[in-house]
Structure formats: C-alpha cells, structure tokens
Amino acid sequence: MDIASLVGLLAAAGLIVGSIATGTAPFSAFLDLPSVLVVVGGAVGASMICFPLKTILGMPIVAKKVFLNKPENPSKLIDQLISLAETARRDGLLALEGRVDEVDHNFIRLGIQMAVDGTRPEVIEDIMRTEIDAIATRHRDGKALMDQMGRFAPAYGMIGTLMGLIMMLSDMSDPSSIGSGMAVALITTLYGAIVANTFFIPFAEKLGFINKQELVSLEIIVRGIMAIQSGENPRVIAQKLGTFLPPKIRALKEAA
Amino acid sequence: MDIASLVGLLAAAGLIVGSIATGTAPFSAFLDLPSVLVVVGGAVGASMICFPLKTILGMPIVAKKVFLNKPENPSKLIDQLISLAETARRDGLLALEGRVDEVDHNFIRLGIQMAVDGTRPEVIEDIMRTEIDAIATRHRDGKALMDQMGRFAPAYGMIGTLMGLIMMLSDMSDPSSIGSGMAVALITTLYGAIVANTFFIPFAEKLGFINKQELVSLEIIVRGIMAIQSGENPRVIAQKLGTFLPPKIRALKEAA
Amino acid sequence: MDIASLVGLLAAAGLIVGSIATGTAPFSAFLDLPSVLVVVGGAVGASMICFPLKTILGMPIVAKKVFLNKPENPSKLIDQLISLAETARRDGLLALEGRVDEVDHNFIRLGIQMAVDGTRPEVIEDIMRTEIDAIATRHRDGKALMDQMGRFAPAYGMIGTLMGLIMMLSDMSDPSSIGSGMAVALITTLYGAIVANTFFIPFAEKLGFINKQELVSLEIIVRGIMAIQSGENPRVIAQKLGTFLPPKIRALKEAA
Amino acid sequence: MDIASLVGLLAAAGLIVGSIATGTAPFSAFLDLPSVLVVVGGAVGASMICFPLKTILGMPIVAKKVFLNKPENPSKLIDQLISLAETARRDGLLALEGRVDEVDHNFIRLGIQMAVDGTRPEVIEDIMRTEIDAIATRHRDGKALMDQMGRFAPAYGMIGTLMGLIMMLSDMSDPSSIGSGMAVALITTLYGAIVANTFFIPFAEKLGFINKQELVSLEIIVRGIMAIQSGENPRVIAQKLGTFLPPKIRALKEAA
Amino acid sequence: MDIASLVGLLAAAGLIVGSIATGTAPFSAFLDLPSVLVVVGGAVGASMICFPLKTILGMPIVAKKVFLNKPENPSKLIDQLISLAETARRDGLLALEGRVDEVDHNFIRLGIQMAVDGTRPEVIEDIMRTEIDAIATRHRDGKALMDQMGRFAPAYGMIGTLMGLIMMLSDMSDPSSIGSGMAVALITTLYGAIVANTFFIPFAEKLGFINKQELVSLEIIVRGIMAIQSGENPRVIAQKLGTFLPPKIRALKEAA
C-alpha cells in the first residue's frame, strides 16, 4: 500500500475540513447537494462523451491502482535476468526452457519463450517493443480520463456558479439574501477546485509516475532478453542494466 | 450507437436543466435569444474565417460520427489478415486475387491488390503509409474545427458579457434594474461555457479518440500486408499483430 | 475569393453590432477613441518591437491573402505531373525541355529544369526540400505576426481597463459617474477581445490552414519530380500521388 | 539601429502616457514608488534565483542587442562563400589559406581554416554543427531570462495588488478612502502588465527572431564550407544556398 | 554558495515585507495561521499523492542544491580529458589504468575503467549514454516536484479564498466585519502566489538550469572518452570539445 498517497489525501482533505471547522460559518454553509450534482455529474457526463464506457467503468480500478500500487523493483528484475543469462551462457539457450515456469513476470516470460523457440532476434525485439508501445498507450488512455475530469470539474464548477449568480441577480428584492445567494453560488466553484486539486490532478500525476516506472522495468527486460539471446557475458549485462538503478543501490549491488 | 456518449450528453445537459428547475429563479431568467446569437453566431462566424466552407458544412456529419461511431474491431481485422496470410502461404500471393472481393475494408483491399499486382514492397509500404498520413491529416482538420469552436464559444460569451455590462453601467439610473442587467450580461458567459464544455470540447476529444483507434487499425493492416507479402509464417504474424490487442482478448484468442 | 471568410467576418461583426443596436444603451456608449488607440496602437507598437518593419508593413498583404486566397488544386497539379511523366517516359528526360515554358507553377519549373540539366537526384531533392523549408519558415513568420497581435490586443485592452478603473477610483466624489466611468473602462477590454477574436486569431488560423495546403502541394511536386527523374511508371506515380487526394476525388479520377 | 523597435516602443509607451494625460485623473494617481519596487524588484529578485548572476548582469547588453541589431545579410555571406568556392575550385583548397585573413565572419574563418588544415569532412561538419548547437543554447538562455521576467512581472503585480487590497479591506473605517485605496492596489497590476507587454515580452520575441536569423546564416555557412571542401561546382553551390533567400532577392541575384 | 540565488530570495522576500511595513495596515492583517496550513499543507498533501515518499523527503536536499550549487567547470573537465588523451596516445590505453585513481569525477572514471578493460566502443557509448538518460530522468523527477508544488500552492490559495468568502457571505449580519472577512479570505491567495513565485517556481527553474549544465558536462565526457578510446589526436579532441565553451573562454585557452 502506498503510504504517501494515503497520508497526502488525508492531509489535504483534513486541512480543508479543519479550516471549515475552525471558521466562522457552520458546516451547512458548505454543503449543497445540487452543487455536488452539477460538478461531479457534469464532469462525469462530459467525460462519458469523451471516452468509451469501459474506460469510465474502469476508473475505480485505476484509482485503486494509485493507492495499492506495488512499486516496481528493478533491482530484483535485474537479478533475475542475470541469473537467466548465466544459465543460458553455461548450458545454452534451450536450457532456459526448464526455467520458464519459475518466471512470474509476463513480459520476461514472453521474451524467454520466444528466445527458446528460436525466434529471430529482430522479431523478438520488434514484438517486445510493439508490446511496450501498446502498454504505454493503454496507460495514457487511463491517465487521460483522470486529466480530462480534472479539467471538467472546475469548468462545471464555474458553470454552476454562473447559474447561481444569475438566479441571485434576477431577484434582488431581498437584500439580506444576497450574501447567502452568493455563498451558495460560490460553492460549486469550490467543489470543482477541491475535487480537481485533491483527487483528479494528483491521481493523474501519480498514474503518470507509476506508468513511467513500469516502462523503465519493461525497457530493462527487453535489453536483458536481447543480451541473453545474443550470448552476452553476464557481467557486461549486469553493467549495462545497472545504469537503470540509482547510484547508491548500484554501489550496494556491486559491493555484493 | 455509442451509448456512453448519448448518456453523457443527456446527463450533463439534464443536470444543468435540473439545477435551474430546482433553483430560485424561473427559466425565463436563463433564456435570452440575443445571447444565443452572440455566442453561437459569433463562434460559427469566426470559425468560418478559419476553415474552408466545406469543413464547416461537414460539421453535422462529424458530430454524428461521435454518436453513431461503430468502434473498430482489431480482433476481427487480425483474424482476416491471418486468414489471407494462410492462403498466400499455402497457394502463393496470386491466390489472393480470388479473395479480394470478399474483403470489405478499403485499406486491406488496397494493400492486397498492390501485392497481387507485384508492386515492390517498398512502394507498397510507402503508398500505404502516405495514405495513413493523409487520413490522419483529414482527421486532424475535422477535430480542429470542434476545438476552435470550443475556444471561440467562451470568448464570444465573454464579449457578450462585456457588452451587457457596458450597457448596464452606462445607464444606472434605475438601481432596481442593476441586478437583472447583470444577470442578463452573465448569460452569454454561461452559454459559452455550457456550449464549450457539454458539446464542443467533449466532441473534439471523442473525435480524437475515434481517430486514434482508426489509426491503430490501419497500422495493424500495414504490418499485416507487409508480412503477407514477404511470406512470413502466419503464426509469427499472429504473434506480431497480437501485441495490438489488450492482454485479456489476446489470451482468449490464443486459447482458441 | 473566399466566400466563407467574408461571410464569417460579416456574421461575427454583424452580430456584435446588432447586439448593441437592440440593446438598452446607445451606440455612443460603445465608442471611445482613446480606447481604440490604446488597444490597436499598443498592439501594433508592441508588435513593431517584435518583428522587422517589413513584416509589419506586409500585414495588409497577408490579410488580403486570407480573403482572396485561391485554393490550391492538388488534382490539377497531379494531372500535370503525370502528363510530364508520360512525356519523359516516352521521349526521355530531355524532351521535357520543350515543355518547361508551359509550366506555370514555379516549383514544378524549378524541379523540371534541374532534371533536364542533369543535376544529380540527391541534389535535386536536397534543393527542393530546402526550398520547402524556407517557404514554411516564411509562412510561419507571417502567421506569427497575426498570432502575436492576437495576444497583445487583449493584453493592451486589459491595460486600458486598469488605467480607466484607476482613474475612476481615484476620484469617486461623484457617485453617479461611477457607472459610466466603469463602462468606459470596460470598453478597452471589449475592443481587445473583439479585435482578437474577430480578426487576428481567425486570420492567423486561416493563414496556418492556407500554408499547410501549400506545403501539401509542394510535397506532391517534390515526389512527382523525383519519380519522373527516376523513370518511374506514370501509373505507379499516379497511385503514389493519389494518396494526397481525399478518397471521393481519387475515386472520380480513377473512374476517368 | 532598428527603427521599427524604437518606434514601436515609443508608440506603445506614448499611447499609454497620452491616455493618462487625456484622462480624468492626474498623473500622480498613477505613480507609486512602492508599487514599482514590488513589481520590478520582485521580478528581478525572483529571476536572480533562476539564473546565474552573469546572465542577469548581461541583460542590459541583451536589451541593447534588440535596438542596435545589425541584421544579418545572407546575400553577402553567399557571395563570399561562392567567391571562396571559385578560388578553391580553380587553385585548390590550399589556395584558401591566403584568403583566410580577408574573412571577417568567425564561423566562416573556422570552417575554412579546418578545410585548409586537411581536417576530415565528418569532423569539420561535426565541429561546426556542435558550435551551432552551443550558440543556439546560449541564445536560448538569454531569451529565457526575458521570458521569465515577462512572467514574474505580472505575477508580482498581482501579489502587490493582493497586498494593497488586504490593507484596504482590513481598515474600512473611512469610506471615502476606499476608492483611492483600491486605485493604489490596482497600480501594481497595471505596472506588471505594462512592463511585461511593452518591454519583456516584445524584447523576448525580438531576441528569438534575431537568434533565428543568426542560425540561418550559420546553416548557410556550414553547407557552403562542406560544399567547398568536397569540390562542388560553384554554380551548384549558388543554387543550393540560394534557397535560403526570399524569392525576390534570389531572382535579382540570378539576373545579375 | 550561489550568491545570486541568495540575494534574489532576500530581495524578493524583503520587498514584500517592506511593502507591508510601509503600508497602512499592521502586520497582523497579513498573518493567518489557518491560511498557511491550507496553502502549504494542501500543496504538500496533494504532492504526496503525486510523488513517492522518498521524493518528498528529498525536497530539502534538492532545495539546498539550488543555494549551495557548485557550478560545473567544463574547462577543467576538458583539460583533464586532454591530459588523459595525451597519456593514452603516448603510452597506450592501458597506461590510463595507473591514472584512474587521480580522477575525481565518477563519470570519467566509469568511462576510463571500461576503456582500460577493453570493453567494445559501442558498449562503452551505450552504457554511458544510458547513464546520462538515467541521470536526466532523476533530475526531471526532482524538478517535477517543485513544479507541481508551484501549481498546487496557488490552487489551494484559491480554495482557501473561496472558503473564506463563503464563510463571510453566509453571515453578513455585521456590515463592519465584511471588510476584514474579505481581507482574511484574500490572504490565502496571497500566500499561494508568494510561495509559488518566490520559492517553488524560481527553484524549479534554477534546478532545470543546474541540470542542463550537468548534462553538458556529461556530454563533454562521453565525447572525450570515445575520442580517447579511438586514439584520436589530442589536438583534434581539444578542438571538438572546445565548441562547448563560450567563445571568450575558448580564446583564452587557445592563447595558452
């Protein structure tokens, strides 16, 4: 579980709630169901025009990915690739056939299987890199929905506020209700800003970060598989792949 | 028909109408024909300067494409290409001549016809990829009109509001009409925001999405045709093209 | 003459004027010469710092290009190139010497002349593509001036409004003049928004569109000349260049 | 001296001053030293965090470059390169040794010297293009400072206005001073907008333009030197380099 | 220590404080702890969702890097690389083994060690350039956090202001407290703008600048190592690497 994301969300939301609690107005001044409907409903409705239904329905899963993200461990991946390289170097490529089942990672398994099947190197690299492109594209579509909602939420907040102001200004017969009319009008803009800056934009950025990490792991794997298939010396492979690790972790590995 | 788009449009529009209905002001406070003319007429007029007449006249067709879009089915395309590959592998390229008529998709037909005619591989690829570029360009122009209107609508909304405010401020002799004067002034900004965020921007984004899907299908076809022409093993072609499918669908295909 | 641009400009301007005419304030409330000077003079003055004098002086010509643009006809260009290809194929490259004078288009003439002179193919392509780059750059500079003015006009509108508000707020001794003071202050923002959204931004976008069309024609010509010079079969050239035409027009050509 | 820049600056500044002079408020309403300090001092201070001290100190020189810019004359450069090409073609590369001293332009001198020294063509091109990259980078850093100040000036203007408004709103005991309090608060936003739109943004754009012109000249020189070194026919070199000139000037040259 | 950054920060902050001190309101009108919590806490909280915990915890180190940055000295690096090149040219590559320990810079050491180990040139270049990519990526992530906080701070400032306005408008029973209520509401926007424009944005830009300088040094090193390994003449290496130095420094070196 991603502690930082959880703490961050609680912190940002908590500060907003705490600010209201210590303020001069009661909570009720900040709650307005029609405003919630305009902001969230409008943003979701507009997004449903933009994206296919299955992307919209997949949004809770994508949001969960932000919290329960198990960070990639490139160091472990490299260790596994070096181990496979040593087997291939010592006993030949076909020996990897026996090790395919112990490999968890689908992408490593794909590469090893093609190498064992004798697929030509250019074909292996072409298929693996096309796969990476496809994964990157699927990532981008998932993030695009969050980004788009982060743009629509404030836009519908502003639409709600304009409607509220027009309602209030059309009937200014009761001067004492002007203030509360304006307050209610401003609530939609507030909801739009909160929902965009506490949820949609941070989640979209985090998704982008998670996606980048995953692409780095996939790049390590492609390079590892190509090196194994060409019979490269495992020590050289270790050096090539080591550049993907931050210097401190790399130094620890080399000491070991 | 694209259910999600229809539901989304009804939802966003419905929430806005519902918000007005449950609000404190009558519907008439929100209806103002001159405002509609300034926002929609101004946006269309300015767009007519930007784009050729035939692009403007084509806008209803483009909008219809968003609702009635029949999503691409890359899985079916791949099946068809594999089938053609098997025929070519078994009976030779010229055998595809007899199968050209059963092919619906214009782009596959173009590629097969050139392969059967004995056109050189580099020429086939060059023509097909130039065709893809041309299609991508035509897509971009269609989307550009929607994007541009999505920018002009709020701009003309703001112009309308400024004109309304100037009218109201020039003659403040009747204090009781200040409120309604400001309300009318704000209506154009509201129309501009609604029209941009419920119609133009979502439609433009959806068009972009539909266009990308179509380009993926065209990419699958080019790669398939080039592989068929070079006599590649249909199983390898299936593997190469399979990377364009999401993992779940690919697994189902491989199980079959 | 470009009907769409003319109609669009009249429509947008007409709606704005009509809105004022049907409104509650007299026209005089919207006319303010100092405001015009600040917005137009400021935008032009700031643009004169940005661009060389000859680009500024060329702006009316560039604006005229938007209205009187004679759209490129790629279909005619392709027909002419095919015809030259057939001559070259039948009678040899040197036979084109006799046809150079019938060629109107400067760029086709440049290419044919170099081919007839026996210039090496790589040199012909290098010179033609450098020429295209140079033309694209000159286009971009012309458009950049319009874009920049479209940014400066609202900026100087805002500067004018701030000055107007400061003037009004410094001397609030006469409450009845506050409204008209604010109205005059808002006029510069209105002028800036109108001038940007009815003239500069649409004209800049149209210029971009015209430029892109011209670059497509130049691309067709380069490819045509290179194909003629290498003795390519005119039918294959027709197919290669045909991809630049929208499908309907291409089908008509092929039927003919 | 660049007349257009000087006229533009005087025009924009003059219109602003004239607008104030013909307005209803005295000049003193627009002068406020603390506001100047916040806008200019804040923008400079924030920029000093962004850029190294020597870039900041170099800003007056960079500003002077905008006014006193001596425009590049590509036509003269091309004439000089053709002349050197003719010498090399007639008497051999080493004959250029005697002409090195008459060459003013450092970059042409660098290229000729390397050619005379017998440096390999790939090395000459690599060094010259790395030099162009380095010059482009130094240009970009100089422009980046102007751009950044153009962003900080309005930002600090807004900070100043917020501070002014807070000061005024904290103490609203004297209603008659509300107007002048707001006027003073707005002055910083006005200064920020004027300084950004009359000085920083136009100067940054002009710098970008000057830089692009210089890079075109450098590109002409690299291509010329490479062509001279490979013994290309001076007439072909003239044709290749001529594409960098606008058509009218090129026609004049060819007539001559 | 980076004088410019320190002076800039003190200048910008000082002007703001000075402006308040010379203004009409007491300091207390500008201090509001809940506002600080909303702006800083909200920005940090939202950033914790975006970035992994270790990036957030590393922010003070990154901020320190801006102040205590020891600028790269490409001139010294070039001298060292030329010296190593002379050793290699005179005594052979293996002679560099004895000089590895005197090399401080990790990246030069990496390259020399691989050259001495006899690693193939393509492998050395591949590993070194992958290392540069990895460093560039780590730089970008560090800067991204600053950039993101620079976007969240004003956003949460606006959220705080909206909350304050809603509180004030909900209860307008006491007209004399309206002013101070609005003043307190505006404070969060002010904090957001100050924190973004005095700290986050300038620091992010400075980080970008430091990162670019470091990448230039790494580029010089890669080119130097590749040239040493291929036995290039030290004088040619000096010329190739010299293009990375500003002209004045390069002239001084060549005179020496």
JSON list of C-alpha atoms in Angstrom, two decimals, chain E residues 171-227:
[
{"chain": "E", "resi": 171, "resn": "ASP", "atom": "CA", "xyz": [-23.25, 35.57, 7.59]},
{"chain": "E", "resi": 172, "resn": "MET", "atom": "CA", "xyz": [-23.35, 39.20, 6.54]},
{"chain": "E", "resi": 173, "resn": "SER", "atom": "CA", "xyz": [-25.21, 40.36, 9.61]},
{"chain": "E", "resi": 174, "resn": "ASP", "atom": "CA", "xyz": [-22.38, 42.63, 10.73]},
{"chain": "E", "resi": 175, "resn": "PRO", "atom": "CA", "xyz": [-21.51, 45.03, 7.87]},
{"chain": "E", "resi": 176, "resn": "SER", "atom": "CA", "xyz": [-18.40, 46.29, 9.62]},
{"chain": "E", "resi": 177, "resn": "SER", "atom": "CA", "xyz": [-16.85, 42.83, 9.56]},
{"chain": "E", "resi": 178, "resn": "ILE", "atom": "CA", "xyz": [-17.29, 42.38, 5.82]},
{"chain": "E", "resi": 179, "resn": "GLY", "atom": "CA", "xyz": [-14.04, 44.15, 5.02]},
{"chain": "E", "resi": 180, "resn": "SER", "atom": "CA", "xyz": [-11.93, 42.18, 7.45]},
{"chain": "E", "resi": 181, "resn": "GLY", "atom": "CA", "xyz": [-13.65, 38.95, 6.39]},
{"chain": "E", "resi": 182, "resn": "MET", "atom": "CA", "xyz": [-12.71, 39.60, 2.77]},
{"chain": "E", "resi": 183, "resn": "ALA", "atom": "CA", "xyz": [-9.19, 40.57, 3.79]},
{"chain": "E", "resi": 184, "resn": "VAL", "atom": "CA", "xyz": [-8.70, 37.26, 5.61]},
{"chain": "E", "resi": 185, "resn": "ALA", "atom": "CA", "xyz": [-10.18, 35.43, 2.60]},
{"chain": "E", "resi": 186, "resn": "LEU", "atom": "CA", "xyz": [-7.67, 37.07, 0.27]},
{"chain": "E", "resi": 187, "resn": "ILE", "atom": "CA", "xyz": [-4.72, 36.10, 2.46]},
{"chain": "E", "resi": 188, "resn": "THR", "atom": "CA", "xyz": [-4.62, 32.51, 1.22]},
{"chain": "E", "resi": 189, "resn": "THR", "atom": "CA", "xyz": [-4.46, 33.64, -2.40]},
{"chain": "E", "resi": 190, "resn": "LEU", "atom": "CA", "xyz": [-1.63, 35.98, -1.43]},
{"chain": "E", "resi": 191, "resn": "TYR", "atom": "CA", "xyz": [0.30, 33.21, 0.36]},
{"chain": "E", "resi": 192, "resn": "GLY", "atom": "CA", "xyz": [-0.21, 30.87, -2.59]},
{"chain": "E", "resi": 193, "resn": "ALA", "atom": "CA", "xyz": [1.09, 33.50, -5.03]},
{"chain": "E", "resi": 194, "resn": "ILE", "atom": "CA", "xyz": [4.08, 34.43, -2.85]},
{"chain": "E", "resi": 195, "resn": "VAL", "atom": "CA", "xyz": [5.11, 30.85, -2.09]},
{"chain": "E", "resi": 196, "resn": "ALA", "atom": "CA", "xyz": [4.83, 29.91, -5.77]},
{"chain": "E", "resi": 197, "resn": "ASN", "atom": "CA", "xyz": [6.61, 32.97, -7.20]},
{"chain": "E", "resi": 198, "resn": "THR", "atom": "CA", "xyz": [9.32, 33.43, -4.57]},
{"chain": "E", "resi": 199, "resn": "PHE", "atom": "CA", "xyz": [10.16, 29.82, -3.88]},
{"chain": "E", "resi": 200, "resn": "PHE", "atom": "CA", "xyz": [8.75, 26.97, -5.94]},
{"chain": "E", "resi": 201, "resn": "ILE", "atom": "CA", "xyz": [8.82, 28.41, -9.49]},
{"chain": "E", "resi": 202, "resn": "PRO", "atom": "CA", "xyz": [12.26, 30.09, -9.22]},
{"chain": "E", "resi": 203, "resn": "PHE", "atom": "CA", "xyz": [13.73, 26.99, -7.55]},
{"chain": "E", "resi": 204, "resn": "ALA", "atom": "CA", "xyz": [12.27, 24.72, -10.23]},
{"chain": "E", "resi": 205, "resn": "GLU", "atom": "CA", "xyz": [13.72, 26.92, -12.99]},
{"chain": "E", "resi": 206, "resn": "LYS", "atom": "CA", "xyz": [17.11, 27.03, -11.27]},
{"chain": "E", "resi": 207, "resn": "LEU", "atom": "CA", "xyz": [17.08, 23.24, -10.91]},
{"chain": "E", "resi": 208, "resn": "GLY", "atom": "CA", "xyz": [16.37, 22.97, -14.61]},
{"chain": "E", "resi": 209, "resn": "PHE", "atom": "CA", "xyz": [19.34, 25.21, -15.32]},
{"chain": "E", "resi": 210, "resn": "ILE", "atom": "CA", "xyz": [21.69, 23.26, -13.00]},
{"chain": "E", "resi": 211, "resn": "ASN", "atom": "CA", "xyz": [20.53, 20.01, -14.58]},
{"chain": "E", "resi": 212, "resn": "LYS", "atom": "CA", "xyz": [21.24, 21.29, -18.09]},
{"chain": "E", "resi": 213, "resn": "GLN", "atom": "CA", "xyz": [24.75, 22.37, -17.06]},
{"chain": "E", "resi": 214, "resn": "GLU", "atom": "CA", "xyz": [25.42, 18.92, -15.64]},
{"chain": "E", "resi": 215, "resn": "LEU", "atom": "CA", "xyz": [24.21, 17.23, -18.83]},
{"chain": "E", "resi": 216, "resn": "VAL", "atom": "CA", "xyz": [26.56, 19.40, -20.91]},
{"chain": "E", "resi": 217, "resn": "SER", "atom": "CA", "xyz": [29.48, 18.23, -18.75]},
{"chain": "E", "resi": 218, "resn": "LEU", "atom": "CA", "xyz": [28.41, 14.60, -19.17]},
{"chain": "E", "resi": 219, "resn": "GLU", "atom": "CA", "xyz": [28.19, 15.09, -22.95]},
{"chain": "E", "resi": 220, "resn": "ILE", "atom": "CA", "xyz": [31.72, 16.52, -22.99]},
{"chain": "E", "resi": 221, "resn": "ILE", "atom": "CA", "xyz": [32.92, 13.48, -21.04]},
{"chain": "E", "resi": 222, "resn": "VAL", "atom": "CA", "xyz": [31.26, 10.90, -23.32]},
{"chain": "E", "resi": 223, "resn": "ARG", "atom": "CA", "xyz": [32.71, 12.53, -26.41]},
{"chain": "E", "resi": 224, "resn": "GLY", "atom": "CA", "xyz": [36.10, 12.79, -24.74]},
{"chain": "E", "resi": 225, "resn": "ILE", "atom": "CA", "xyz": [36.16, 9.13, -23.66]},
{"chain": "E", "resi": 226, "resn": "MET", "atom": "CA", "xyz": [35.07, 7.92, -27.11]},
{"chain": "E", "resi": 227, "resn": "ALA", "atom": "CA", "xyz": [37.76, 10.03, -28.75]}
]
